[in-house]
Coordinates of C-alpha atoms and ligand atoms in Angstrom, one line a residue:
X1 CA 0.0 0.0 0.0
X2 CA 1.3 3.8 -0.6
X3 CA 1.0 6.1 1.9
X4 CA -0.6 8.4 0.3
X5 CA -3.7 5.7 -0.5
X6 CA -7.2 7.2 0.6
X7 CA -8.5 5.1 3.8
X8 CA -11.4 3.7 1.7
X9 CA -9.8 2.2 -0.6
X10 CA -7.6 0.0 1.6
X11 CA -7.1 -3.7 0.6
X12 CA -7.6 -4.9 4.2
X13 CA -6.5 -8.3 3.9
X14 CA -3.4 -7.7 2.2
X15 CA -2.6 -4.6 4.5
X16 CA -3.1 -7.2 7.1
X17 CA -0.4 -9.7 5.5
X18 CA 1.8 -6.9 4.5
X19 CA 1.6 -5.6 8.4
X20 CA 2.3 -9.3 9.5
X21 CA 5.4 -9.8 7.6
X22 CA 6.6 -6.3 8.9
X23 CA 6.2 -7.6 12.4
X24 CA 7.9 -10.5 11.8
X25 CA 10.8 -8.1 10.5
X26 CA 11.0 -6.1 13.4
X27 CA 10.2 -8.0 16.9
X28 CA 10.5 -4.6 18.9
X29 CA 7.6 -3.0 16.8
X30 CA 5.7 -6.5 16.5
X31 CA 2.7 -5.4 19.4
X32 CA 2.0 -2.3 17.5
X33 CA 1.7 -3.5 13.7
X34 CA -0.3 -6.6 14.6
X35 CA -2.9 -4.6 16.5
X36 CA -2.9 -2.7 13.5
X37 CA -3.1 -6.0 11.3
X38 CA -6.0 -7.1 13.7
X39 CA -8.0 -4.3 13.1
X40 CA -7.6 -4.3 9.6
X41 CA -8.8 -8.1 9.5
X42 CA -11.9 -6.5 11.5
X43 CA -12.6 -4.0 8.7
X44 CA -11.7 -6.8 6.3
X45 CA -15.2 -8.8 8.1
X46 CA -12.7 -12.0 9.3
X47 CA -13.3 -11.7 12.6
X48 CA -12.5 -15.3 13.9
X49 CA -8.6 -14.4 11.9
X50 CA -8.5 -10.9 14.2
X51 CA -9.6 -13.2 17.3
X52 CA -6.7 -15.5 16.6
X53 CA -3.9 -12.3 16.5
X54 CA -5.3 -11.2 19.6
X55 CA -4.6 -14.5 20.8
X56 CA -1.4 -14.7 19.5
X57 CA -0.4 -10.8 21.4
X58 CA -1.7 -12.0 24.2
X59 CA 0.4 -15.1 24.7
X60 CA 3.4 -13.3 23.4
X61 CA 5.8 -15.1 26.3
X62 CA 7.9 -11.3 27.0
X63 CA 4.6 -9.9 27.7
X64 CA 2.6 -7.1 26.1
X65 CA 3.2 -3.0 27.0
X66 CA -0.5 -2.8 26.6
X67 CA -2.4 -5.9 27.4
X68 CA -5.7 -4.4 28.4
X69 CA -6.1 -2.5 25.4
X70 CA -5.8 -6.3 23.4
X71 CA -8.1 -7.7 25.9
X72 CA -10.2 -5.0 25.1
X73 CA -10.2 -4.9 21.8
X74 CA -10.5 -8.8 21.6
X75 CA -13.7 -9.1 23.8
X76 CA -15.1 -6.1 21.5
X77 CA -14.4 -8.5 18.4
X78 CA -15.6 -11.7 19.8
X79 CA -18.9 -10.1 20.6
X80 CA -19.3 -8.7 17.0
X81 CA -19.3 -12.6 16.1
X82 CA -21.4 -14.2 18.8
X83 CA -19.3 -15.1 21.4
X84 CA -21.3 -13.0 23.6
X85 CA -20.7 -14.8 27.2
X86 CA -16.8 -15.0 26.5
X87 CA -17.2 -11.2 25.7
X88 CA -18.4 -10.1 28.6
X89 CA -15.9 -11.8 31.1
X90 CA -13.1 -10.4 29.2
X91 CA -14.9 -6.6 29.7
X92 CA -15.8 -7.4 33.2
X93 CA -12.0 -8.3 33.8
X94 CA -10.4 -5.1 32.1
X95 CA -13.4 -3.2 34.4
X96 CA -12.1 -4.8 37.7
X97 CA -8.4 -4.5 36.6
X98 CA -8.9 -0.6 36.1
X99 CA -6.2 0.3 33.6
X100 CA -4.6 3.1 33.5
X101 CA -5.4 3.9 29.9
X102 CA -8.0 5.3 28.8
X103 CA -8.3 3.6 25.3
X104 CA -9.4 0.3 27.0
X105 CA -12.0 2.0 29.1
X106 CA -13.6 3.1 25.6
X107 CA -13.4 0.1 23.6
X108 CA -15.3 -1.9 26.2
X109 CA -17.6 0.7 26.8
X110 CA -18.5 1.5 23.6
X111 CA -18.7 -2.5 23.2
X112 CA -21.8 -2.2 25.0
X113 CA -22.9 0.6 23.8
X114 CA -23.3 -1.1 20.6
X115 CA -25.2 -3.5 21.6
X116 CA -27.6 -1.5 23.5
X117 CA -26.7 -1.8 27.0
X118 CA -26.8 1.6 28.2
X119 CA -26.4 1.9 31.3
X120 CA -23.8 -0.6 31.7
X121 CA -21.7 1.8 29.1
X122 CA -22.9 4.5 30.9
X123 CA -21.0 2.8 34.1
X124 CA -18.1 1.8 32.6
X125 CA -17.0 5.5 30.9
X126 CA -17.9 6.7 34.4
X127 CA -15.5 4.4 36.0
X128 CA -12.8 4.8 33.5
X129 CA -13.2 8.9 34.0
X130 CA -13.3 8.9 37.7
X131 CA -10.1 6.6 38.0
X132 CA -8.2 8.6 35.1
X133 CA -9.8 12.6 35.4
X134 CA -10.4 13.1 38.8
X135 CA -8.4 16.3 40.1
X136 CA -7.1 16.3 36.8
X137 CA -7.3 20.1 35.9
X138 CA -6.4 19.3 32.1
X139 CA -8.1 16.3 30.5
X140 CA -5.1 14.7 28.6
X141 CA -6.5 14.6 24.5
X142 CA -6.3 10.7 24.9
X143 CA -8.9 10.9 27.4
X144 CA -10.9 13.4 25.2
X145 CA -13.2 9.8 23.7
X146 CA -13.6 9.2 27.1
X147 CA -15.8 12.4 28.1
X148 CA -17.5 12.2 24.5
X149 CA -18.3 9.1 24.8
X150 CA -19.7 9.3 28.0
X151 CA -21.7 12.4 27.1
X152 CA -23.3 10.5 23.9
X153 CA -24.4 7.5 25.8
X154 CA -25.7 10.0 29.1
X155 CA -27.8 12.5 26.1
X156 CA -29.1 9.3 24.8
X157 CA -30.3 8.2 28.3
X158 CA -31.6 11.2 28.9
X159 CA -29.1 12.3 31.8
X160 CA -28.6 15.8 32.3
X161 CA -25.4 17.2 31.8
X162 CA -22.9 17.3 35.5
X163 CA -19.6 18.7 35.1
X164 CA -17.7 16.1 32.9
X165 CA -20.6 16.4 30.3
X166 CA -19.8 20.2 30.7
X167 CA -16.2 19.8 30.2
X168 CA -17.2 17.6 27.3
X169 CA -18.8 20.4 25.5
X170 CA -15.9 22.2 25.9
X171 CA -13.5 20.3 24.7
X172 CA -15.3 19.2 21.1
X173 CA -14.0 21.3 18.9
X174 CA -16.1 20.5 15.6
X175 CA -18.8 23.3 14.2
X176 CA -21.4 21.1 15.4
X177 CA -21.9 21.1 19.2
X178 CA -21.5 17.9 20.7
X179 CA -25.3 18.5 22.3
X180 CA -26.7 19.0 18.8
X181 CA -24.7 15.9 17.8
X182 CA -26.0 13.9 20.5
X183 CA -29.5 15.3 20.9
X184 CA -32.0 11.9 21.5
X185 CA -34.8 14.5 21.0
X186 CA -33.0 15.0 17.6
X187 CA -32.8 11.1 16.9
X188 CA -36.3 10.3 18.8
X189 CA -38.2 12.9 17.5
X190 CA -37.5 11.3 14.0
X191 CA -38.7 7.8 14.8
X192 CA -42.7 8.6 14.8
X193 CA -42.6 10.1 11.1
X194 CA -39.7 8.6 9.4
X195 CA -37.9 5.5 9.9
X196 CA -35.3 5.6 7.4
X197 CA -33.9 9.1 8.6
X198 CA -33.9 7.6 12.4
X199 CA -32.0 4.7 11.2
X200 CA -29.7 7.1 9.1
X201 CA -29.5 9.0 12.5
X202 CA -28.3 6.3 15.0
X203 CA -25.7 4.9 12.0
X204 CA -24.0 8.5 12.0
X205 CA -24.1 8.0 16.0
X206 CA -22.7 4.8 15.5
X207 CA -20.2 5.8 13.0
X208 CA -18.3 7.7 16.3
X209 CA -17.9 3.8 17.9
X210 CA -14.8 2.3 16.5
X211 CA -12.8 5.4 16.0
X212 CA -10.1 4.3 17.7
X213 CA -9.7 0.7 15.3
X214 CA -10.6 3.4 12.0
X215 CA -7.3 5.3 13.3
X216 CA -5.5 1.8 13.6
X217 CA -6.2 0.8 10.5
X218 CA -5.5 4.7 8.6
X219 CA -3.0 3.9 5.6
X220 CA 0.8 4.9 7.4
X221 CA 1.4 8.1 6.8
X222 CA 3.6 10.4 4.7
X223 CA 6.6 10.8 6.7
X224 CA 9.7 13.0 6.9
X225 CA 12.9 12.1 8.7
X226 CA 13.4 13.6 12.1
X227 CA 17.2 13.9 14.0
X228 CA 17.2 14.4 17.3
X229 CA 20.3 16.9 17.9
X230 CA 22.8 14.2 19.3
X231 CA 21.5 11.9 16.7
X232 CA 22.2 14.4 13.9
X233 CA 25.8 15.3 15.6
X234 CA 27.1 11.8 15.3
X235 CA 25.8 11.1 12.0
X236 CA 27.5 13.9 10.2
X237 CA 30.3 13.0 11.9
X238 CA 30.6 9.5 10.8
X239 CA 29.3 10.4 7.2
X240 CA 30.4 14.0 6.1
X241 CA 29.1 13.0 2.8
X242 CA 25.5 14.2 4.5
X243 CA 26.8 17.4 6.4
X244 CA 25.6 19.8 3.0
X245 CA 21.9 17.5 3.4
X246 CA 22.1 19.0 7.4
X247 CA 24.4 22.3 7.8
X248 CA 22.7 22.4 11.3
X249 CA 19.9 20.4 13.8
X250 CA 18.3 24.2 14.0
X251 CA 18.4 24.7 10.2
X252 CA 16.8 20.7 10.2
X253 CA 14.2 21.1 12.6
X254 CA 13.2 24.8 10.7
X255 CA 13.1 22.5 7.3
X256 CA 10.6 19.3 8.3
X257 CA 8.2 22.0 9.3
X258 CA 8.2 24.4 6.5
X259 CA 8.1 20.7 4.1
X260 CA 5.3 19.3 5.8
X261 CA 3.8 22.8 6.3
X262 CA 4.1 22.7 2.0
X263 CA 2.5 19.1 1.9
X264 CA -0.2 19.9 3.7
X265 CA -0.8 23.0 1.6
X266 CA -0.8 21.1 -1.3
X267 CA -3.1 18.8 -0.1
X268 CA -1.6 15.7 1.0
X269 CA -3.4 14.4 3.8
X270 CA -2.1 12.0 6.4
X271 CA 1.4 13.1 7.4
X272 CA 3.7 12.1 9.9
X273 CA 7.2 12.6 11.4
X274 CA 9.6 10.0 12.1
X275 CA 13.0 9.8 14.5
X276 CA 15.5 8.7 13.2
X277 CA 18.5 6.8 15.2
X278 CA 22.4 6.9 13.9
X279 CA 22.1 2.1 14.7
X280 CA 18.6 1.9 12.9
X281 CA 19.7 4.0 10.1
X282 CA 22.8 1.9 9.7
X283 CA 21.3 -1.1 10.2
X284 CA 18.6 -0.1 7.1
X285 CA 21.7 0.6 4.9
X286 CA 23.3 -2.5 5.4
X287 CA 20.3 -4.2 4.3
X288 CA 19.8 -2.5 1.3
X289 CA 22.8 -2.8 0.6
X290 CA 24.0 0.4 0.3
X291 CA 26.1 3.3 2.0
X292 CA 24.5 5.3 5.3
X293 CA 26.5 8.2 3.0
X294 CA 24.2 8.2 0.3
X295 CA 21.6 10.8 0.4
X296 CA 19.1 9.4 -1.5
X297 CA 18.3 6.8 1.3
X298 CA 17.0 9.0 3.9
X299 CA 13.3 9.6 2.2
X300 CA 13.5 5.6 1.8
X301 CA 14.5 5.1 5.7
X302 CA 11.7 7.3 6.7
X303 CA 9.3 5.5 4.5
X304 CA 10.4 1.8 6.3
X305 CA 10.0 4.1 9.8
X306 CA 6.3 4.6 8.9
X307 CA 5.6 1.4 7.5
X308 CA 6.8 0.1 10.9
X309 CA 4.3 2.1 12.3
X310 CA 6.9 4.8 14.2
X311 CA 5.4 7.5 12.5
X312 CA 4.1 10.7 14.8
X313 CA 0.8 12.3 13.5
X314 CA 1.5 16.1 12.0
X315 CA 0.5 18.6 13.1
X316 CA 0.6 17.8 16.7
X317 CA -3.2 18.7 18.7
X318 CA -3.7 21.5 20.4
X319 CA -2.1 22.2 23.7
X320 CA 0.6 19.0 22.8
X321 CA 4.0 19.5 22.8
X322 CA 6.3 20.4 19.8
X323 CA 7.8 17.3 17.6
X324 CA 11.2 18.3 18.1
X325 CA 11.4 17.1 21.8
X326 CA 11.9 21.2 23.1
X327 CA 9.1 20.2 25.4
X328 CA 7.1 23.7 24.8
X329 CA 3.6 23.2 23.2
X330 CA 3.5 22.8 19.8
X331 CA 1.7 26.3 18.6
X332 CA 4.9 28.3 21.1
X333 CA 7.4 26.3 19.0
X334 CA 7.7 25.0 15.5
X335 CA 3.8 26.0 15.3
X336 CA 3.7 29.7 15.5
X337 CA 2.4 30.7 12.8
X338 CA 4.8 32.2 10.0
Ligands
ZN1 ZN1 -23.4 18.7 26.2
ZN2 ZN1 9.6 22.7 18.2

C-alpha cells in the first residue's frame, strides 16, 4: 500500500499480511503493527482471523506493554461474532483491573454501547473517568473519547449534563456542538414520522464507535525524517558525505516544518514525522545494501519508519507538545504561525 492511499480504498486483507510480515521483520515493533493488522482483519469482516492475533499478542511469552487495550479490543471482536458470554468476562476483567489507559476503558464501553446496554456503558465511561480525570485540571486529548463518549451515551439516556458532560462540551472542537450531535430528541423525534432518517441517525451516531480501530487501520502516513540533535551530531560525523543534506539540527528542525507545512498546503493528507537513530539507520543501509553516506536513502528510511508504524501524527493537537522534543507546546514552538 502507498501512503498516500485514501482510507477507503484499503485492501484490508493484504494490509493485514503486509503488516504481518513487517512484524515479523522487526520484533520490537511486533505489538504495535499486529494490532494494527487485527484491526484491519476486523474492517476486512474476518473476525475469527483478528480473534486469533489477539490470541497470538496475548500469549506473546515477553509480555505485552498494553495488554488491556488487546483484551479490550478482543472481547469487542468476539462479541461482534457471537461469542457473547466469553465477551463479557473479558470486559468485566479489564473493568475490575482498572487500567490506567483510557483507550481500554472506551473500547469496552463502547462494546456495549453497541449492543444497547446503556447503562452498563454509561457505568463503565464513568468508572474509567473517575479513575483517570479526577483532580485532573487538564483532561489529557487521549482521554478526550472518554468524556464524549460518556456524554453520547448519558444525552441518549436522557441524563442531564454534570460537570464532565460540561467539560465535554468544551473540549469538542467541531462546528457542530456535541449537544446537537447527541441530541436523542433529535434522533427520537424522527422515529414517529420517518424510519429511514432515524435509522440514518443512529448509524452516523454509531459511526463515532470504532474510531479508535478506523485510526489503527489509517494507511501509514507520509513521513519525513526527524534527528534528534545528538542523533544528527554523530551522524555527520561519521558520514560528512551528508553534512551539506544538514548544515545544522536548528536549520533541520526549521526544514521538516516548513516541508510538511508545503505538503499539507498542497493537499496531501495524512502526514507524519519520524525519529531517526544513527544504529537503525545503519542497520537499514546495510540491508539494502547500500552506503549510510548516500543521500538518496534518507526519504526511503523514513518511508520503512512509517511502515513500521513509528510515524508521529502532524500537526501535533492543540495544547501538545512540539515534535522536536523542546518540550514547549507545539503552537509556542515549531507551530507559530509564519
Ligand atoms: Zn453537552
Ligand atoms: Zn519545536
Amino acid at each position: 500500500m502507498r501512503p498516500d492511499t485514501p482510507a477507503e480504498n484499503v485492501d484490508h486483507p493484504a494490509e493485514a499480511a503486509r503488516l504481518e510480515r513487517t512484524a515479523g521483520l522487526y520484533p520490537e515493533d511486533a505489538e504495535a503493527l499486529l494490532l494494527q493488522a487485527a484491526a484491519h482483519l476486523e474492517l476486512s469482516g474476518d473476525r475469527p482471523a483478528a480473534t486469533k492475533l489477539y490470541d497470538r499478542l496475548l500469549s506473546s511469552p515477553d509480555g505485552l506493554e498494553n495488554a488491556y487495550l488487546v483484551r479490550a479490543l478482543k472481547a469487542s471482536n468476539l462479541w461482534e461474532h457471537g461469542h457473547e458470554a466469553e465477551a463479557r468476562a473479558i470486559i468485566d476483567g479489564v473493568r475490575v483491573a482498572s487500567p490506567r489507559d483510557p483507550a481500554p476503558w472506551v473500547i469496552v464501553a463502547e462494546a456495549l454501547e453497541s449492543h444497547d446496554e446503556l447503562e452498563a456503558a454509561q457505568e463503565t465511561f464513568t468508572e474509567g473517568a473517575r479513575l483517570l480525570l479526577t483532580d485532573v485540571a487538564e483532561p489529557p486529548y487521549s482521554t478526550h473519547p472518554l468524556l464524549f463518549g460518556r456524554h453520547r451515551v448519558r444525552r441518549m439516556l436522557g441524563a442531564t449534563h454534570d460537570d464532565w458532560d460540561l467539560l465535554a462540551d468544551t473540549l469538542h472542537s467541531s462546528p457542530v456542538s456535541l449537544d446537537e450531535l447527541h441530541d436523542p430528541k433529535r434522533v427520537w423525534s424522527l422515529g414517529s414520522n420517518n424510519p429511514a432518517e432515524l435509522e440514518a441517525e443512529i448509524s452516523r451516531l454509531r459511526a463515532e464507535l470504532g474510531t479508535y480501530r478506523e485510526a489503527l487501520s489509517r494507511p501509514f502516513p507520509v513521513a519525513v525524517l526527524h534527528w534528534p540533535a545528538d542523533e544528527l551530531a554523530e551522524l555527520v560525523a561519521s558520514y560528512p558525505a551528508l553534512a551539506a543534506e544538514y548544515p545544522s539540527h536548528e536549520e533541520h528542525l526549521a526544514t521538516i516544518e516548513g516541508a510538511l507545512r508545503e505538503l499539507a498546503a498542497s493537499g496531501t493528507a495524512n502526514l507524519g514525522i519520524v525519529t531517526g537513530t544513527v544504529p537503525s539507520y545503519e542497520a537499514f543501509a546495510a540491508s539494502e545494501g547500500a552506503s549510510p553516506g548516500d543521500v538518496e536513502l534518507l526519504p526511503q528510511y523514513a518511508t520503512t519508519l512509517a511502515a513500521r508504524g513509528r510515524a508521529v501524527e502532524w500537526p501535533p493537537q492543540r495544547g501538545t507538545s512540539c515534535w522536536c522534543g523542546s518540550g514547549r507546546a507545539y503552537e509556542g514552538c515549531h507551530g507559530t504561525a509564519v
